[in-house]
PDB file of C-alpha atoms in Angstrom:
ATOM      1  CA  UNK A  25     -42.783 -66.997  28.219  1.00 48.00           C
ATOM      2  CA  UNK A  26     -44.358 -66.881  31.186  1.00 49.00           C
ATOM      3  CA  UNK A  27     -47.721 -64.417  31.577  1.00 48.00           C
ATOM      4  CA  UNK A  28     -49.622 -63.898  34.916  1.00 47.00           C
ATOM      5  CA  UNK A  29     -52.456 -62.380  35.128  1.00 45.00           C
ATOM      6  CA  UNK A  30     -53.760 -59.754  38.926  1.00 44.00           C
ATOM      7  CA  UNK A  31     -56.390 -57.973  38.505  1.00 42.00           C
ATOM      8  CA  UNK A  32     -56.567 -57.405  35.466  1.00 40.00           C
ATOM      9  CA  UNK A  33     -52.591 -56.288  34.902  1.00 42.00           C
ATOM     10  CA  UNK A  34     -49.828 -58.420  33.477  1.00 45.00           C
ATOM     11  CA  UNK A  35     -47.077 -59.935  34.857  1.00 49.00           C
ATOM     12  CA  UNK A  36     -44.705 -61.719  31.422  1.00 51.00           C
ATOM     13  CA  UNK A  37     -41.475 -63.219  31.995  1.00 49.00           C
ATOM     14  CA  UNK A  38     -38.854 -65.796  30.495  1.00 51.00           C
ATOM     15  CA  UNK A  39     -37.341 -68.809  32.743  1.00 48.00           C
ATOM     16  CA  UNK A  40     -34.493 -70.680  30.996  1.00 47.00           C
ATOM     17  CA  UNK A  41     -33.694 -73.345  32.173  1.00 48.00           C
ATOM     18  CA  UNK A  42     -30.554 -76.266  31.704  1.00 51.00           C
ATOM     19  CA  UNK A  43     -31.974 -79.883  30.808  1.00 52.00           C
ATOM     20  CA  UNK A  44     -30.438 -82.301  33.047  1.00 53.00           C
ATOM     21  CA  UNK A  45     -29.125 -85.701  30.960  1.00 57.00           C
ATOM     22  CA  UNK A  46     -32.492 -87.582  31.646  1.00 55.00           C
ATOM     23  CA  UNK A  47     -34.343 -84.404  29.892  1.00 52.00           C
ATOM     24  CA  UNK A  48     -32.250 -84.880  27.324  1.00 54.00           C
ATOM     25  CA  UNK A  49     -32.794 -88.252  26.629  1.00 56.00           C
ATOM     26  CA  UNK A  50     -36.642 -87.806  26.407  1.00 52.00           C
ATOM     27  CA  UNK A  51     -36.997 -84.673  25.345  1.00 50.00           C
ATOM     28  CA  UNK A  52     -34.049 -85.551  22.180  1.00 52.00           C
ATOM     29  CA  UNK A  53     -36.676 -87.061  19.277  1.00 53.00           C
ATOM     30  CA  UNK A  54     -38.193 -83.902  19.624  1.00 49.00           C
ATOM     31  CA  UNK A  55     -35.650 -81.292  19.328  1.00 49.00           C
ATOM     32  CA  UNK A  56     -33.815 -80.475  16.013  1.00 50.00           C
ATOM     33  CA  UNK A  57     -30.288 -82.308  15.897  1.00 50.00           C
ATOM     34  CA  UNK A  58     -28.285 -79.758  16.005  1.00 44.00           C
ATOM     35  CA  UNK A  59     -30.263 -77.859  19.327  1.00 49.00           C
ATOM     36  CA  UNK A  60     -28.422 -75.647  20.858  1.00 49.00           C
ATOM     37  CA  UNK A  61     -28.749 -77.141  23.810  1.00 45.00           C
ATOM     38  CA  UNK A  62     -26.009 -79.651  22.080  1.00 43.00           C
ATOM     39  CA  UNK A  63     -23.216 -78.334  22.109  1.00 41.00           C
ATOM     40  CA  UNK A  64     -23.684 -75.390  25.214  1.00 44.00           C
ATOM     41  CA  UNK A  65     -25.428 -75.408  28.173  1.00 46.00           C
ATOM     42  CA  UNK A  66     -28.436 -72.665  28.726  1.00 45.00           C
ATOM     43  CA  UNK A  67     -28.459 -70.140  31.176  1.00 56.00           C
ATOM     44  CA  UNK A  68     -30.873 -70.503  34.135  1.00 75.00           C
ATOM     45  CA  UNK A  69     -32.722 -67.267  34.561  1.00 85.00           C
ATOM     46  CA  UNK A  70     -35.475 -65.469  34.862  1.00 87.00           C
ATOM     47  CA  UNK A  71     -36.922 -62.015  33.618  1.00 90.00           C
ATOM     48  CA  UNK A  72     -39.961 -60.097  34.189  1.00 90.00           C
ATOM     49  CA  UNK A  73     -41.329 -56.935  32.744  1.00 90.00           C
ATOM     50  CA  UNK A  74     -43.445 -54.919  35.513  1.00 89.00           C
ATOM     51  CA  UNK A  75     -46.323 -52.039  33.091  1.00 85.00           C
ATOM     52  CA  UNK A  76     -46.750 -48.255  34.962  1.00 86.00           C
ATOM     53  CA  UNK A  77     -50.049 -49.250  35.431  1.00 83.00           C
ATOM     54  CA  UNK A  78     -48.769 -50.823  38.522  1.00 81.00           C
ATOM     55  CA  UNK A  79     -48.467 -48.722  42.171  1.00 87.00           C
ATOM     56  CA  UNK A  80     -45.493 -49.411  43.655  1.00 89.00           C
ATOM     57  CA  UNK A  81     -46.979 -51.992  46.282  1.00 91.00           C
ATOM     58  CA  UNK A  82     -48.553 -53.319  43.563  1.00 92.00           C
ATOM     59  CA  UNK A  83     -45.509 -54.040  41.330  1.00 92.00           C
ATOM     60  CA  UNK A  84     -43.654 -54.794  44.239  1.00 92.00           C
ATOM     61  CA  UNK A  85     -46.104 -57.669  45.112  1.00 93.00           C
ATOM     62  CA  UNK A  86     -46.986 -58.511  41.497  1.00 93.00           C
ATOM     63  CA  UNK A  87     -43.104 -59.633  40.688  1.00 93.00           C
ATOM     64  CA  UNK A  88     -42.775 -61.141  44.209  1.00 93.00           C
ATOM     65  CA  UNK A  89     -45.429 -63.448  43.339  1.00 92.00           C
ATOM     66  CA  UNK A  90     -44.071 -64.359  39.784  1.00 92.00           C
ATOM     67  CA  UNK A  91     -40.680 -64.730  41.404  1.00 91.00           C
ATOM     68  CA  UNK A  92     -41.780 -67.167  43.824  1.00 89.00           C
ATOM     69  CA  UNK A  93     -43.596 -69.370  41.522  1.00 88.00           C
ATOM     70  CA  UNK A  94     -40.885 -69.419  38.792  1.00 88.00           C
ATOM     71  CA  UNK A  95     -38.134 -70.208  41.254  1.00 88.00           C
ATOM     72  CA  UNK A  96     -38.360 -73.603  41.575  1.00 85.00           C
ATOM     73  CA  UNK A  97     -37.678 -74.098  38.235  1.00 82.00           C
ATOM     74  CA  UNK A  98     -34.675 -72.174  37.915  1.00 83.00           C
ATOM     75  CA  UNK A  99     -33.703 -73.527  41.546  1.00 83.00           C
ATOM     76  CA  UNK A 100     -34.764 -77.691  40.587  1.00 78.00           C
ATOM     77  CA  UNK A 101     -31.869 -79.807  41.981  1.00 71.00           C
ATOM     78  CA  UNK A 102     -29.694 -77.200  43.958  1.00 70.00           C
ATOM     79  CA  UNK A 103     -29.095 -77.334  47.659  1.00 71.00           C
ATOM     80  CA  UNK A 104     -31.042 -75.489  50.045  1.00 76.00           C
ATOM     81  CA  UNK A 105     -32.740 -74.504  46.816  1.00 80.00           C
ATOM     82  CA  UNK A 106     -36.399 -73.866  49.734  1.00 83.00           C
ATOM     83  CA  UNK A 107     -33.885 -70.888  51.536  1.00 84.00           C
ATOM     84  CA  UNK A 108     -32.715 -69.342  48.850  1.00 88.00           C
ATOM     85  CA  UNK A 109     -36.155 -68.489  47.164  1.00 90.00           C
ATOM     86  CA  UNK A 110     -37.277 -66.996  50.374  1.00 91.00           C
ATOM     87  CA  UNK A 111     -33.984 -64.428  50.776  1.00 94.00           C
ATOM     88  CA  UNK A 112     -34.535 -63.927  46.575  1.00 95.00           C
ATOM     89  CA  UNK A 113     -37.929 -63.269  46.752  1.00 95.00           C
ATOM     90  CA  UNK A 114     -37.397 -60.691  50.210  1.00 95.00           C
ATOM     91  CA  UNK A 115     -34.571 -59.209  47.490  1.00 96.00           C
ATOM     92  CA  UNK A 116     -36.866 -58.887  44.914  1.00 96.00           C
ATOM     93  CA  UNK A 117     -39.417 -57.588  46.845  1.00 95.00           C
ATOM     94  CA  UNK A 118     -37.655 -54.629  48.152  1.00 95.00           C
ATOM     95  CA  UNK A 119     -35.793 -53.766  45.550  1.00 95.00           C
ATOM     96  CA  UNK A 120     -38.669 -53.592  43.111  1.00 94.00           C
ATOM     97  CA  UNK A 121     -40.785 -51.603  45.595  1.00 92.00           C
ATOM     98  CA  UNK A 122     -37.503 -49.140  45.561  1.00 92.00           C
ATOM     99  CA  UNK A 123     -37.076 -49.025  42.310  1.00 91.00           C
ATOM    100  CA  UNK A 124     -41.041 -47.950  41.293  1.00 90.00           C
ATOM    101  CA  UNK A 125     -40.920 -45.506  44.090  1.00 90.00           C
ATOM    102  CA  UNK A 126     -38.272 -43.829  41.980  1.00 87.00           C
ATOM    103  CA  UNK A 127     -38.707 -44.700  37.983  1.00 86.00           C
ATOM    104  CA  UNK A 128     -37.153 -43.864  35.173  1.00 83.00           C
ATOM    105  CA  UNK A 129     -39.124 -44.880  33.099  1.00 83.00           C
ATOM    106  CA  UNK A 130     -41.811 -46.434  32.459  1.00 85.00           C
ATOM    107  CA  UNK A 131     -41.952 -49.947  32.890  1.00 88.00           C
ATOM    108  CA  UNK A 132     -40.014 -51.420  35.632  1.00 90.00           C
ATOM    109  CA  UNK A 133     -37.665 -54.794  33.720  1.00 91.00           C
ATOM    110  CA  UNK A 134     -36.212 -57.510  36.244  1.00 93.00           C
ATOM    111  CA  UNK A 135     -33.715 -60.341  35.985  1.00 93.00           C
ATOM    112  CA  UNK A 136     -32.732 -63.161  38.099  1.00 94.00           C
ATOM    113  CA  UNK A 137     -29.821 -65.100  36.958  1.00 92.00           C
ATOM    114  CA  UNK A 138     -27.968 -68.850  38.802  1.00 89.00           C
ATOM    115  CA  UNK A 139     -24.813 -69.765  38.785  1.00 85.00           C
ATOM    116  CA  UNK A 140     -24.666 -73.108  40.731  1.00 81.00           C
ATOM    117  CA  UNK A 141     -23.231 -70.330  44.243  1.00 85.00           C
ATOM    118  CA  UNK A 142     -25.211 -67.363  44.018  1.00 90.00           C
ATOM    119  CA  UNK A 143     -28.566 -65.770  42.594  1.00 93.00           C
ATOM    120  CA  UNK A 144     -28.075 -62.107  41.335  1.00 95.00           C
ATOM    121  CA  UNK A 145     -31.288 -60.191  40.890  1.00 96.00           C
ATOM    122  CA  UNK A 146     -31.304 -56.990  38.663  1.00 95.00           C
ATOM    123  CA  UNK A 147     -34.062 -54.904  38.482  1.00 94.00           C
ATOM    124  CA  UNK A 148     -33.985 -51.578  36.919  1.00 89.00           C
ATOM    125  CA  UNK A 149     -34.384 -48.727  35.290  1.00 86.00           C
ATOM    126  CA  UNK A 150     -34.265 -45.946  37.995  1.00 88.00           C
ATOM    127  CA  UNK A 151     -34.775 -42.374  38.292  1.00 87.00           C
ATOM    128  CA  UNK A 152     -31.236 -41.911  40.465  1.00 87.00           C
ATOM    129  CA  UNK A 153     -28.109 -43.633  42.674  1.00 87.00           C
ATOM    130  CA  UNK A 154     -29.463 -46.384  45.365  1.00 86.00           C
ATOM    131  CA  UNK A 155     -30.018 -44.541  48.136  1.00 87.00           C
ATOM    132  CA  UNK A 156     -28.628 -44.918  51.469  1.00 86.00           C
ATOM    133  CA  UNK A 157     -30.506 -47.783  54.398  1.00 83.00           C
ATOM    134  CA  UNK A 158     -30.961 -44.502  56.610  1.00 86.00           C
ATOM    135  CA  UNK A 159     -32.409 -43.173  53.160  1.00 90.00           C
ATOM    136  CA  UNK A 160     -34.404 -46.772  53.207  1.00 89.00           C
ATOM    137  CA  UNK A 161     -34.894 -48.926  55.051  1.00 87.00           C
ATOM    138  CA  UNK A 162     -35.499 -52.196  52.960  1.00 87.00           C
ATOM    139  CA  UNK A 163     -32.005 -51.671  52.206  1.00 91.00           C
ATOM    140  CA  UNK A 164     -31.082 -52.336  55.581  1.00 92.00           C
ATOM    141  CA  UNK A 165     -32.773 -56.234  54.871  1.00 93.00           C
ATOM    142  CA  UNK A 166     -31.059 -56.312  51.634  1.00 94.00           C
ATOM    143  CA  UNK A 167     -27.873 -55.848  52.768  1.00 94.00           C
ATOM    144  CA  UNK A 168     -28.184 -58.592  55.161  1.00 94.00           C
ATOM    145  CA  UNK A 169     -29.229 -61.090  52.547  1.00 95.00           C
ATOM    146  CA  UNK A 170     -26.714 -60.678  49.950  1.00 95.00           C
ATOM    147  CA  UNK A 171     -22.726 -60.713  48.715  1.00 94.00           C
ATOM    148  CA  UNK A 172     -22.216 -58.221  46.862  1.00 94.00           C
ATOM    149  CA  UNK A 173     -24.686 -54.970  46.107  1.00 94.00           C
ATOM    150  CA  UNK A 174     -24.598 -51.811  43.448  1.00 92.00           C
ATOM    151  CA  UNK A 175     -25.204 -49.604  40.019  1.00 92.00           C
ATOM    152  CA  UNK A 176     -25.400 -49.637  36.819  1.00 91.00           C
ATOM    153  CA  UNK A 177     -26.167 -47.337  34.356  1.00 88.00           C
ATOM    154  CA  UNK A 178     -28.597 -48.898  32.266  1.00 81.00           C
ATOM    155  CA  UNK A 179     -29.551 -49.142  28.142  1.00 80.00           C
ATOM    156  CA  UNK A 180     -32.260 -46.385  28.494  1.00 76.00           C
ATOM    157  CA  UNK A 181     -29.792 -43.967  31.337  1.00 80.00           C
ATOM    158  CA  UNK A 182     -31.632 -45.329  34.356  1.00 87.00           C
ATOM    159  CA  UNK A 183     -29.869 -47.126  36.844  1.00 91.00           C
ATOM    160  CA  UNK A 184     -29.999 -50.933  37.106  1.00 93.00           C
ATOM    161  CA  UNK A 185     -29.776 -52.068  41.063  1.00 93.00           C
ATOM    162  CA  UNK A 186     -27.913 -55.521  41.191  1.00 95.00           C
ATOM    163  CA  UNK A 187     -27.728 -57.371  44.480  1.00 96.00           C
ATOM    164  CA  UNK A 188     -26.124 -61.116  44.216  1.00 95.00           C
ATOM    165  CA  UNK A 189     -27.762 -63.416  46.675  1.00 94.00           C
ATOM    166  CA  UNK A 190     -25.630 -66.606  48.534  1.00 92.00           C
ATOM    167  CA  UNK A 191     -27.292 -70.464  47.905  1.00 86.00           C
ATOM    168  CA  UNK A 192     -26.330 -71.865  51.685  1.00 76.00           C
ATOM    169  CA  UNK A 193     -25.522 -75.760  50.230  1.00 70.00           C
ATOM    170  CA  UNK A 194     -26.725 -76.272  54.637  1.00 61.00           C
ATOM    171  CA  UNK A 195     -29.102 -73.774  54.450  1.00 54.00           C
ATOM    172  CA  UNK A 196     -32.499 -76.632  54.414  1.00 50.00           C
TER     173      UNK A 196
END
């Protein structure tokens, strides 16, 4: 778990990364002989939680700062990691802002998953459905950066917003 502190408020998150063959070899003696990574690949994801004390602008900046610091670990060895990182940070910033202004519950939960070609960002729980871009200008930026965007009902009856950011191998 990575924990960052910003002016007495915390953003907590977890970063899971896949071990490379070299890392497995160097860490092999430290891990149990039947370690799960020997059979299955670990997920490549970041999760974060923002508590109720953060105002929308503060929540947006805290999430963006955490994601900006954690994404290099997630995108290690990926082509165009910097361009993808910038796009994902922009998407996280906007989705957290929209969600924090219309929260369903106290906490904002975020998850970022990298599958090798796309980075899926999900942020929840929002009180109502995602607004139209004309009502929420930040969504014009999000829609320009993503391949797809949507919403589903979360575990706590709020709406989780997700967006799929492409990783373009030819971008620098």
